[in-house]
XYZ file of C-alpha atoms in Angstrom:
534
model
C 79.059 110.990 117.030
C 77.419 107.694 115.891
C 75.105 107.955 112.984
C 71.399 107.752 113.622
C 71.338 105.021 110.938
C 73.668 102.976 113.142
C 71.641 103.667 116.040
C 68.387 102.300 114.257
C 70.357 99.120 113.032
C 71.712 98.501 116.653
C 68.644 99.549 118.448
C 66.473 97.158 116.388
C 68.772 94.492 116.466
C 68.739 94.533 120.097
C 65.013 94.741 120.007
C 64.556 91.477 117.900
C 66.986 89.662 119.801
C 66.330 90.564 123.137
C 62.607 90.674 123.331
C 62.323 87.257 121.733
C 64.575 85.805 124.737
C 62.519 86.494 127.824
C 59.225 88.396 128.431
C 57.903 86.429 131.388
C 58.529 87.163 135.181
C 59.694 83.334 135.247
C 61.304 82.029 138.569
C 60.234 79.554 140.896
C 60.741 79.943 144.756
C 59.705 76.757 145.692
C 60.670 76.647 149.568
C 57.373 74.947 150.029
C 55.539 72.816 147.514
C 52.751 70.126 147.380
C 53.353 68.494 144.130
C 50.052 66.902 143.234
C 51.884 64.182 140.856
C 53.662 62.494 143.984
C 50.996 60.370 146.155
C 49.664 60.776 149.376
C 48.581 58.942 152.329
C 47.475 59.782 156.006
C 51.044 58.776 157.196
C 52.757 60.388 153.992
C 51.495 63.955 153.180
C 54.182 66.229 153.952
C 54.743 69.362 151.642
C 58.154 69.097 150.391
C 60.341 71.812 151.767
C 63.891 73.183 151.015
C 66.132 72.572 153.841
C 69.151 74.431 154.996
C 72.080 71.834 156.172
C 74.195 73.927 158.365
C 77.921 72.066 159.187
C 80.531 72.210 161.726
C 83.880 70.762 161.133
C 85.511 70.040 164.436
C 83.494 72.755 165.909
C 84.358 75.273 163.388
C 81.494 76.993 161.123
C 82.101 75.331 157.769
C 79.445 75.810 155.225
C 75.632 75.819 154.572
C 74.118 73.497 151.825
C 70.847 73.188 150.507
C 68.130 69.938 150.710
C 64.729 69.030 150.255
C 62.721 67.363 152.808
C 60.704 63.714 152.189
C 56.865 63.506 152.130
C 57.301 61.428 155.028
C 58.991 62.068 158.679
C 58.953 64.765 161.141
C 58.831 68.300 160.051
C 61.912 70.781 160.532
C 62.152 73.843 162.804
C 61.575 77.248 160.480
C 64.665 78.713 162.932
C 68.233 77.378 163.255
C 67.789 78.533 167.325
C 65.066 75.608 167.518
C 66.984 73.099 165.757
C 69.385 70.505 167.201
C 73.125 70.157 166.677
C 73.988 66.340 165.686
C 76.999 64.465 164.750
C 76.991 62.964 161.071
C 77.449 59.233 160.910
C 77.907 57.157 157.622
C 76.322 53.658 158.305
C 77.623 50.550 157.317
C 76.379 49.173 154.919
C 76.412 52.667 153.336
C 73.136 52.449 151.196
C 71.292 52.162 154.819
C 69.052 49.321 153.617
C 70.018 46.960 156.642
C 71.086 47.454 160.351
C 74.257 49.544 160.495
C 77.360 47.915 162.045
C 78.303 51.210 163.056
C 76.491 53.193 166.206
C 73.743 55.783 164.986
C 72.089 56.795 167.983
C 71.542 60.502 168.737
C 73.116 61.172 165.081
C 71.987 62.002 161.629
C 72.789 59.071 159.445
C 74.272 59.630 156.004
C 72.587 57.114 153.592
C 73.524 56.566 149.773
C 70.580 56.348 147.293
C 69.568 53.420 146.003
C 69.084 49.760 146.472
C 65.858 49.914 148.640
C 62.719 52.307 149.139
C 63.388 55.686 150.740
C 60.802 54.714 153.522
C 63.053 51.249 154.233
C 66.216 53.626 154.752
C 64.165 55.917 157.208
C 62.819 52.914 159.005
C 66.248 51.208 159.247
C 67.956 54.481 160.684
C 64.931 55.407 162.860
C 65.232 51.750 164.336
C 69.211 52.048 164.786
C 68.594 55.145 166.950
C 69.377 58.030 164.515
C 67.580 61.305 164.969
C 67.597 62.134 161.200
C 68.238 60.922 157.950
C 70.447 62.631 154.872
C 69.802 60.669 151.750
C 72.948 61.354 149.353
C 71.137 61.722 145.656
C 73.295 60.144 142.746
C 72.724 63.118 140.776
C 73.337 66.779 141.029
C 69.691 67.503 141.931
C 67.098 67.237 144.477
C 64.686 64.228 144.085
C 61.338 64.259 145.886
C 61.079 61.525 148.065
C 57.685 59.797 148.386
C 56.276 56.569 149.794
C 55.527 53.375 148.024
C 52.104 52.562 147.279
C 51.234 50.606 150.660
C 52.084 52.981 153.457
C 49.146 52.376 155.856
C 51.676 51.093 158.352
C 54.561 53.484 157.967
C 55.363 54.978 161.275
C 58.573 57.573 160.516
C 59.257 60.182 163.366
C 62.391 61.387 162.184
C 63.374 64.016 159.715
C 64.322 62.908 156.240
C 66.314 65.390 153.825
C 67.887 64.624 150.350
C 71.112 66.454 149.548
C 73.083 66.533 145.970
C 75.796 64.346 144.971
C 78.359 67.342 145.255
C 76.951 67.940 148.818
C 77.052 64.326 149.963
C 80.868 64.113 148.636
C 81.946 67.089 150.829
C 80.153 65.741 153.701
C 81.848 62.073 153.298
C 84.712 63.756 152.886
C 84.693 65.858 156.049
C 83.550 62.703 158.381
C 86.349 60.760 157.067
C 88.683 63.505 158.565
C 87.480 64.882 161.488
C 84.049 65.375 163.599
C 81.191 66.395 161.412
C 77.998 68.146 163.052
C 74.642 68.906 161.055
C 71.897 71.467 161.889
C 68.513 71.167 159.832
C 65.940 73.723 159.610
C 63.838 75.334 157.030
C 63.291 78.867 157.106
C 60.056 80.446 155.290
C 60.419 83.065 152.563
C 58.742 86.327 153.418
C 55.600 87.147 151.412
C 56.671 90.598 150.371
C 60.415 91.146 149.705
C 61.880 94.674 149.631
C 63.687 93.827 146.552
C 60.157 93.582 144.715
C 59.553 97.091 145.422
C 62.755 98.431 143.862
C 62.207 96.283 140.713
C 58.376 97.508 140.746
C 60.094 101.221 140.375
C 62.772 100.244 137.846
C 60.249 98.911 135.493
C 57.456 101.921 135.842
C 60.496 104.215 135.890
C 61.839 102.939 132.578
C 58.653 103.229 130.937
C 58.331 106.578 132.161
C 61.983 108.059 131.011
C 61.345 106.281 127.935
C 58.041 108.253 126.937
C 59.542 111.544 128.105
C 62.799 111.098 126.856
C 62.759 113.047 123.800
C 61.330 116.024 125.566
C 64.063 115.698 128.395
C 66.792 115.332 126.012
C 65.542 117.705 123.181
C 67.046 121.579 123.266
C 64.508 124.172 123.923
C 64.619 127.073 121.403
C 63.313 130.553 122.028
C 60.557 131.824 119.680
C 62.920 133.737 116.997
C 64.457 130.476 116.311
C 61.103 129.003 116.129
C 60.222 131.429 113.346
C 63.270 130.430 111.455
C 62.561 126.912 111.654
C 59.827 125.020 109.107
C 56.723 124.080 110.486
C 55.361 120.503 110.140
C 51.978 119.714 110.492
C 51.569 117.101 107.382
C 51.038 114.221 110.341
C 47.373 115.234 111.442
C 48.444 115.991 115.356
C 51.356 113.722 115.526
C 54.220 115.070 117.434
C 57.147 116.704 115.644
C 59.920 114.300 115.472
C 63.569 115.160 115.595
C 64.903 115.601 112.027
C 67.834 113.383 113.001
C 66.184 110.797 114.809
C 65.364 107.925 112.774
C 62.333 105.451 113.845
C 60.771 102.605 112.596
C 57.108 102.217 112.659
C 55.766 98.666 113.572
C 53.492 97.329 111.174
C 50.861 94.600 111.611
C 52.675 92.264 109.405
C 55.836 92.692 111.297
C 54.194 92.719 114.782
C 53.024 88.690 113.735
C 55.803 87.683 112.097
C 58.154 89.177 114.916
C 56.355 86.990 117.573
C 56.575 83.962 115.600
C 60.189 84.698 115.032
C 60.633 85.075 118.654
C 59.058 81.855 119.573
C 61.327 79.949 117.013
C 64.236 81.488 118.575
C 62.983 80.760 122.265
C 62.688 77.209 121.180
C 66.226 77.236 119.739
C 67.752 78.238 123.097
C 65.566 75.913 125.091
C 67.205 72.961 122.890
C 70.528 74.352 122.337
C 71.755 76.244 125.297
C 74.958 75.688 126.063
C 77.985 77.691 127.825
C 79.059 78.963 124.313
C 75.064 80.163 123.216
C 75.093 81.909 126.871
C 78.284 83.801 125.865
C 76.705 84.693 122.474
C 73.701 86.397 124.468
C 76.206 87.979 126.526
C 78.067 89.470 123.771
C 74.627 90.678 122.374
C 73.536 92.378 125.400
C 76.845 94.213 126.068
C 76.556 95.326 122.334
C 72.959 96.723 123.024
C 73.775 97.754 126.485
C 76.985 99.927 125.206
C 74.731 101.587 122.471
C 71.804 102.261 124.826
C 74.081 103.780 127.611
C 75.931 105.873 125.095
C 72.547 107.286 123.417
C 71.112 108.211 127.130
C 74.222 109.684 128.037
C 74.808 111.963 124.757
C 71.426 112.945 124.887
C 71.779 114.267 128.378
C 75.072 115.973 127.319
C 73.557 117.481 124.216
C 70.643 119.094 126.258
C 72.870 120.330 129.047
C 76.056 121.527 127.200
C 75.723 122.749 123.530
C 79.161 123.552 123.131
C 80.487 120.004 123.934
C 79.089 118.736 120.384
C 81.030 121.129 118.395
C 84.446 119.991 118.002
C 84.567 116.597 115.969
C 87.349 114.447 114.508
C 87.392 111.738 111.908
C 87.241 108.092 113.089
C 87.619 105.203 110.889
C 84.368 103.271 110.626
C 82.287 105.740 112.465
C 83.245 109.064 110.270
C 82.833 112.125 111.820
C 82.289 111.989 115.346
C 82.452 114.560 118.038
C 85.394 114.118 120.910
C 82.706 113.951 123.168
C 80.830 111.054 121.757
C 84.195 109.201 121.863
C 85.055 109.593 125.368
C 81.543 108.599 126.104
C 81.685 105.691 124.038
C 84.760 104.506 125.696
C 83.790 104.910 129.228
C 80.372 102.913 128.183
C 82.811 100.057 126.858
C 85.039 100.013 129.954
C 81.841 99.812 132.100
C 80.274 97.069 130.124
C 83.880 95.296 130.147
C 84.074 95.561 133.990
C 80.613 94.063 134.213
C 81.289 91.082 132.215
C 84.621 90.344 134.184
C 82.589 90.796 137.563
C 79.268 89.323 136.443
C 79.456 86.490 139.094
C 79.808 89.232 141.901
C 77.267 90.009 144.366
C 77.079 93.611 142.846
C 76.742 92.651 139.156
C 73.057 92.891 139.225
C 73.729 97.044 139.498
C 75.799 96.985 136.154
C 73.253 94.564 134.533
C 70.237 96.949 135.375
C 71.798 100.129 134.303
C 72.817 98.828 130.818
C 69.480 96.777 130.672
C 67.645 100.152 131.197
C 69.675 102.243 128.972
C 69.163 99.709 126.185
C 65.293 99.657 126.602
C 64.968 103.287 126.711
C 67.105 103.612 123.430
C 64.729 100.864 121.825
C 61.707 102.473 122.488
C 62.888 105.677 121.030
C 63.981 103.606 117.926
C 60.857 101.445 117.430
C 57.183 102.697 117.866
C 53.710 101.788 117.207
C 52.065 103.821 114.940
C 48.332 103.554 115.956
C 46.409 101.916 118.486
C 45.346 99.031 115.857
C 48.938 97.718 115.631
C 49.347 98.108 119.148
C 46.521 95.677 119.667
C 47.635 93.284 117.215
C 51.196 93.219 118.736
C 49.980 93.020 122.331
C 47.519 90.394 121.806
C 50.123 87.898 120.156
C 52.500 88.787 122.742
C 49.697 87.722 125.197
C 49.063 84.454 123.790
C 52.937 84.092 123.178
C 53.771 84.561 127.142
C 51.012 82.391 128.068
C 51.949 79.590 125.625
C 55.435 79.379 126.566
C 54.784 79.274 130.158
C 51.965 77.178 130.567
C 50.895 75.607 127.629
C 54.437 74.555 126.408
C 54.766 71.550 129.363
C 52.327 69.762 127.339
C 54.635 69.478 124.365
C 57.923 69.758 126.172
C 59.048 68.167 129.376
C 58.942 71.625 131.122
C 58.159 75.308 130.872
C 60.228 76.546 127.715
C 59.959 79.995 128.981
C 60.950 79.133 132.927
C 63.596 76.750 131.454
C 65.190 79.397 129.461
C 64.784 82.413 132.034
C 66.647 79.893 134.825
C 69.445 79.505 132.300
C 69.050 75.632 132.262
C 72.561 73.855 130.304
C 73.938 77.909 130.305
C 77.152 76.480 132.369
C 75.696 78.145 135.661
C 75.215 81.557 134.163
C 72.290 83.677 134.287
C 70.832 84.868 131.258
C 71.271 88.715 131.295
C 68.062 89.847 129.179
C 66.261 90.785 132.508
C 66.354 93.181 135.391
C 66.980 91.821 138.691
C 67.049 92.721 142.080
C 68.418 90.794 145.007
C 65.844 89.551 147.778
C 67.144 91.442 150.769
C 65.047 89.709 153.361
C 64.936 86.489 151.879
C 66.857 83.760 153.986
C 67.299 81.710 150.916
C 68.833 84.797 148.912
C 68.093 84.951 145.039
C 66.841 87.418 142.902
C 63.639 89.130 141.579
C 63.494 89.234 137.984
C 61.397 90.690 135.425
C 61.881 90.014 131.778
C 62.892 92.658 128.900
C 59.630 91.860 127.120
C 57.492 92.607 130.078
C 58.864 95.960 129.863
C 59.364 97.044 126.320
C 55.874 95.412 125.033
C 53.748 97.598 127.228
C 56.403 100.159 127.000
C 55.462 100.904 123.112
C 51.704 101.323 123.854
C 52.526 103.860 126.802
C 55.008 105.620 124.558
C 52.261 105.680 121.894
C 49.640 107.137 124.245
C 52.146 109.590 125.295
C 52.401 110.994 121.704
C 48.558 110.789 121.809
C 48.164 112.817 124.547
C 50.819 115.575 123.650
C 49.544 115.926 120.306
C 46.002 116.515 121.413
C 47.081 118.631 124.325
C 45.474 116.555 126.884
C 46.106 117.154 130.682
C 47.289 113.926 132.802
C 44.074 113.279 133.923
C 42.129 113.425 130.786
C 44.654 111.866 128.832
C 45.591 108.163 128.797
C 49.556 108.383 129.372
C 49.017 108.529 133.145
C 46.314 105.662 133.465
C 48.442 103.287 131.090
C 51.193 104.130 133.700
C 48.931 103.244 136.426
C 47.351 100.253 134.701
C 51.123 98.865 134.215
C 51.997 99.353 137.835
C 48.993 97.579 138.610
C 49.420 94.806 136.231
C 52.832 94.256 138.022
C 51.337 93.924 141.251
C 48.974 91.340 140.044
C 52.034 89.599 138.856
C 53.652 89.169 141.942
C 50.499 88.260 143.392
C 50.164 85.593 141.178
C 53.422 84.462 141.776
C 52.793 84.217 145.513
C 49.148 82.416 144.833
C 50.867 80.126 142.619
C 53.667 78.783 145.372
C 56.359 80.739 143.276
C 55.878 78.920 139.960
C 56.986 81.132 136.725
C 54.037 83.483 135.848
C 53.801 85.072 132.360
C 53.566 88.746 133.444
C 51.901 89.784 129.758
C 48.773 88.083 131.155
C 48.186 90.661 133.584
C 49.959 93.432 132.022
C 48.095 93.560 128.548
C 44.758 93.610 130.280
C 45.766 96.387 132.464
C 47.427 98.594 129.871
C 45.747 97.958 126.271
C 42.446 96.796 127.950
C 42.192 99.828 130.360
C 43.154 102.220 127.602
C 40.429 100.923 125.419
C 37.727 100.287 127.914
C 38.537 104.052 129.214
C 38.120 105.278 125.342
C 35.052 103.590 125.214
C 33.703 105.206 128.513
C 34.826 109.134 127.207
C 33.131 108.136 123.783
C 36.705 108.793 122.354
C 37.400 105.478 120.545
C 37.409 107.129 117.081
C 39.769 109.497 117.982
C 42.075 106.805 119.541
C 41.509 104.457 116.262
C 42.348 107.350 113.865
C 45.322 108.795 115.627
C 48.596 108.236 113.603
C 46.627 107.485 110.209
C 47.327 110.724 108.622
C 44.090 112.582 109.839
C 43.751 115.536 111.592
C 42.721 115.334 115.247
C 40.830 118.611 116.612
C 41.252 117.885 120.339
C 37.748 119.920 120.583
C 35.721 117.835 118.724
C 33.215 115.628 120.128
C 32.878 111.985 119.011
């Protein structure tokens, strides 16, 4: 079996690297957004909307592309059934800045960006009889089409949509080869998607499992065995640790240094993210995932099959290991390799979440908060860290550093795996709901501490702190997603909601119960009397 010291080393390595990468539930739905930086006027006040561009080639269904509506023009229907299928035409000149020699009546004009204002292109297409205008960008993004300063006489009654350069290339190639028909519509995203509920259960369940893991996987011995075992009461009510399990108590100094180091690492990812850096992160995630899965499976096997750990062999680099451990390790590696090969598949999120959950459970067994004082320092620093890199960093950088890293900008199209994700089940735009590992690990360290406190002081669920911290964490996640909805899907720092709902709730509860001294002295080598009044 892999030695405890190896487990601790790998677990701490994963903890340091992976928490520092992502701690925010950062994503942006942006189906509809009202960019305050883009000027408005009575005739130019539309919200920018994501648009589906459904195409047919010679009467056959072809492909759906994405686009972005303009600040001006007619609004698009929400349902495809209410849209109108129109023939695509490329005007001459292709820039659409002057009257076309090609008939545009009743069609969708495909115009290249540049050489005149967007409103000029729209007015020209409308004057030529076009029913809609698609502007093809000269870059691989969706530019917000606004109006010039003087728009008092603007009167555009056709929808205007921008598409990316690659989409435009595909459409132009199709138009040159046959008949192309296009239908434009802009479906709404549901307020709540079923994927959010599953993600909530996964996050809360991971913390509960990590807190109870030692009790669930430790062998239950009978009284005769207990009589032969040495008793340990040197740590003032702290739960007895497994002698083979090495843990690292986080100190105030290491908590502060860690958050600073995580910030530096996040900035490095922001500036130097590339396809090869992305693959380095994949490798690190796989190492942590294999170790976490192996540790979790072996913990379950050791609990249910005591005889499975008796047959051992000598393995180079690993020393004396059980046959069962080697078999499990091979299976974990095979599972991880399969995920790496198929990480672009629609079902890859399942493997990523399994590896991530196992890794976080293992990390929460290896690293722990010794007392509430260190917990307060760590979570307060993480609270500031999350808010700064999501909300304040755009003041110093061109955009939100945390959101940019979470999106995987410049990663070659890959998605950074240091988060749990669940597909949006009922969302016509697809995509994933996500939560960063840090949003589970930081509060999870506190919840595990409070579980140990309740256990050592023989507290019931209602009279303890563990249950209420779990309730607070679950409510904090709900507030996070409520914030996402109210902020039109812009990335939110989840710890902004989770820290007050876990640490804040626990401290307030201790004050109300008059037990603050008990909570503050726990873990400081003082014997606690659970019947003592504060």
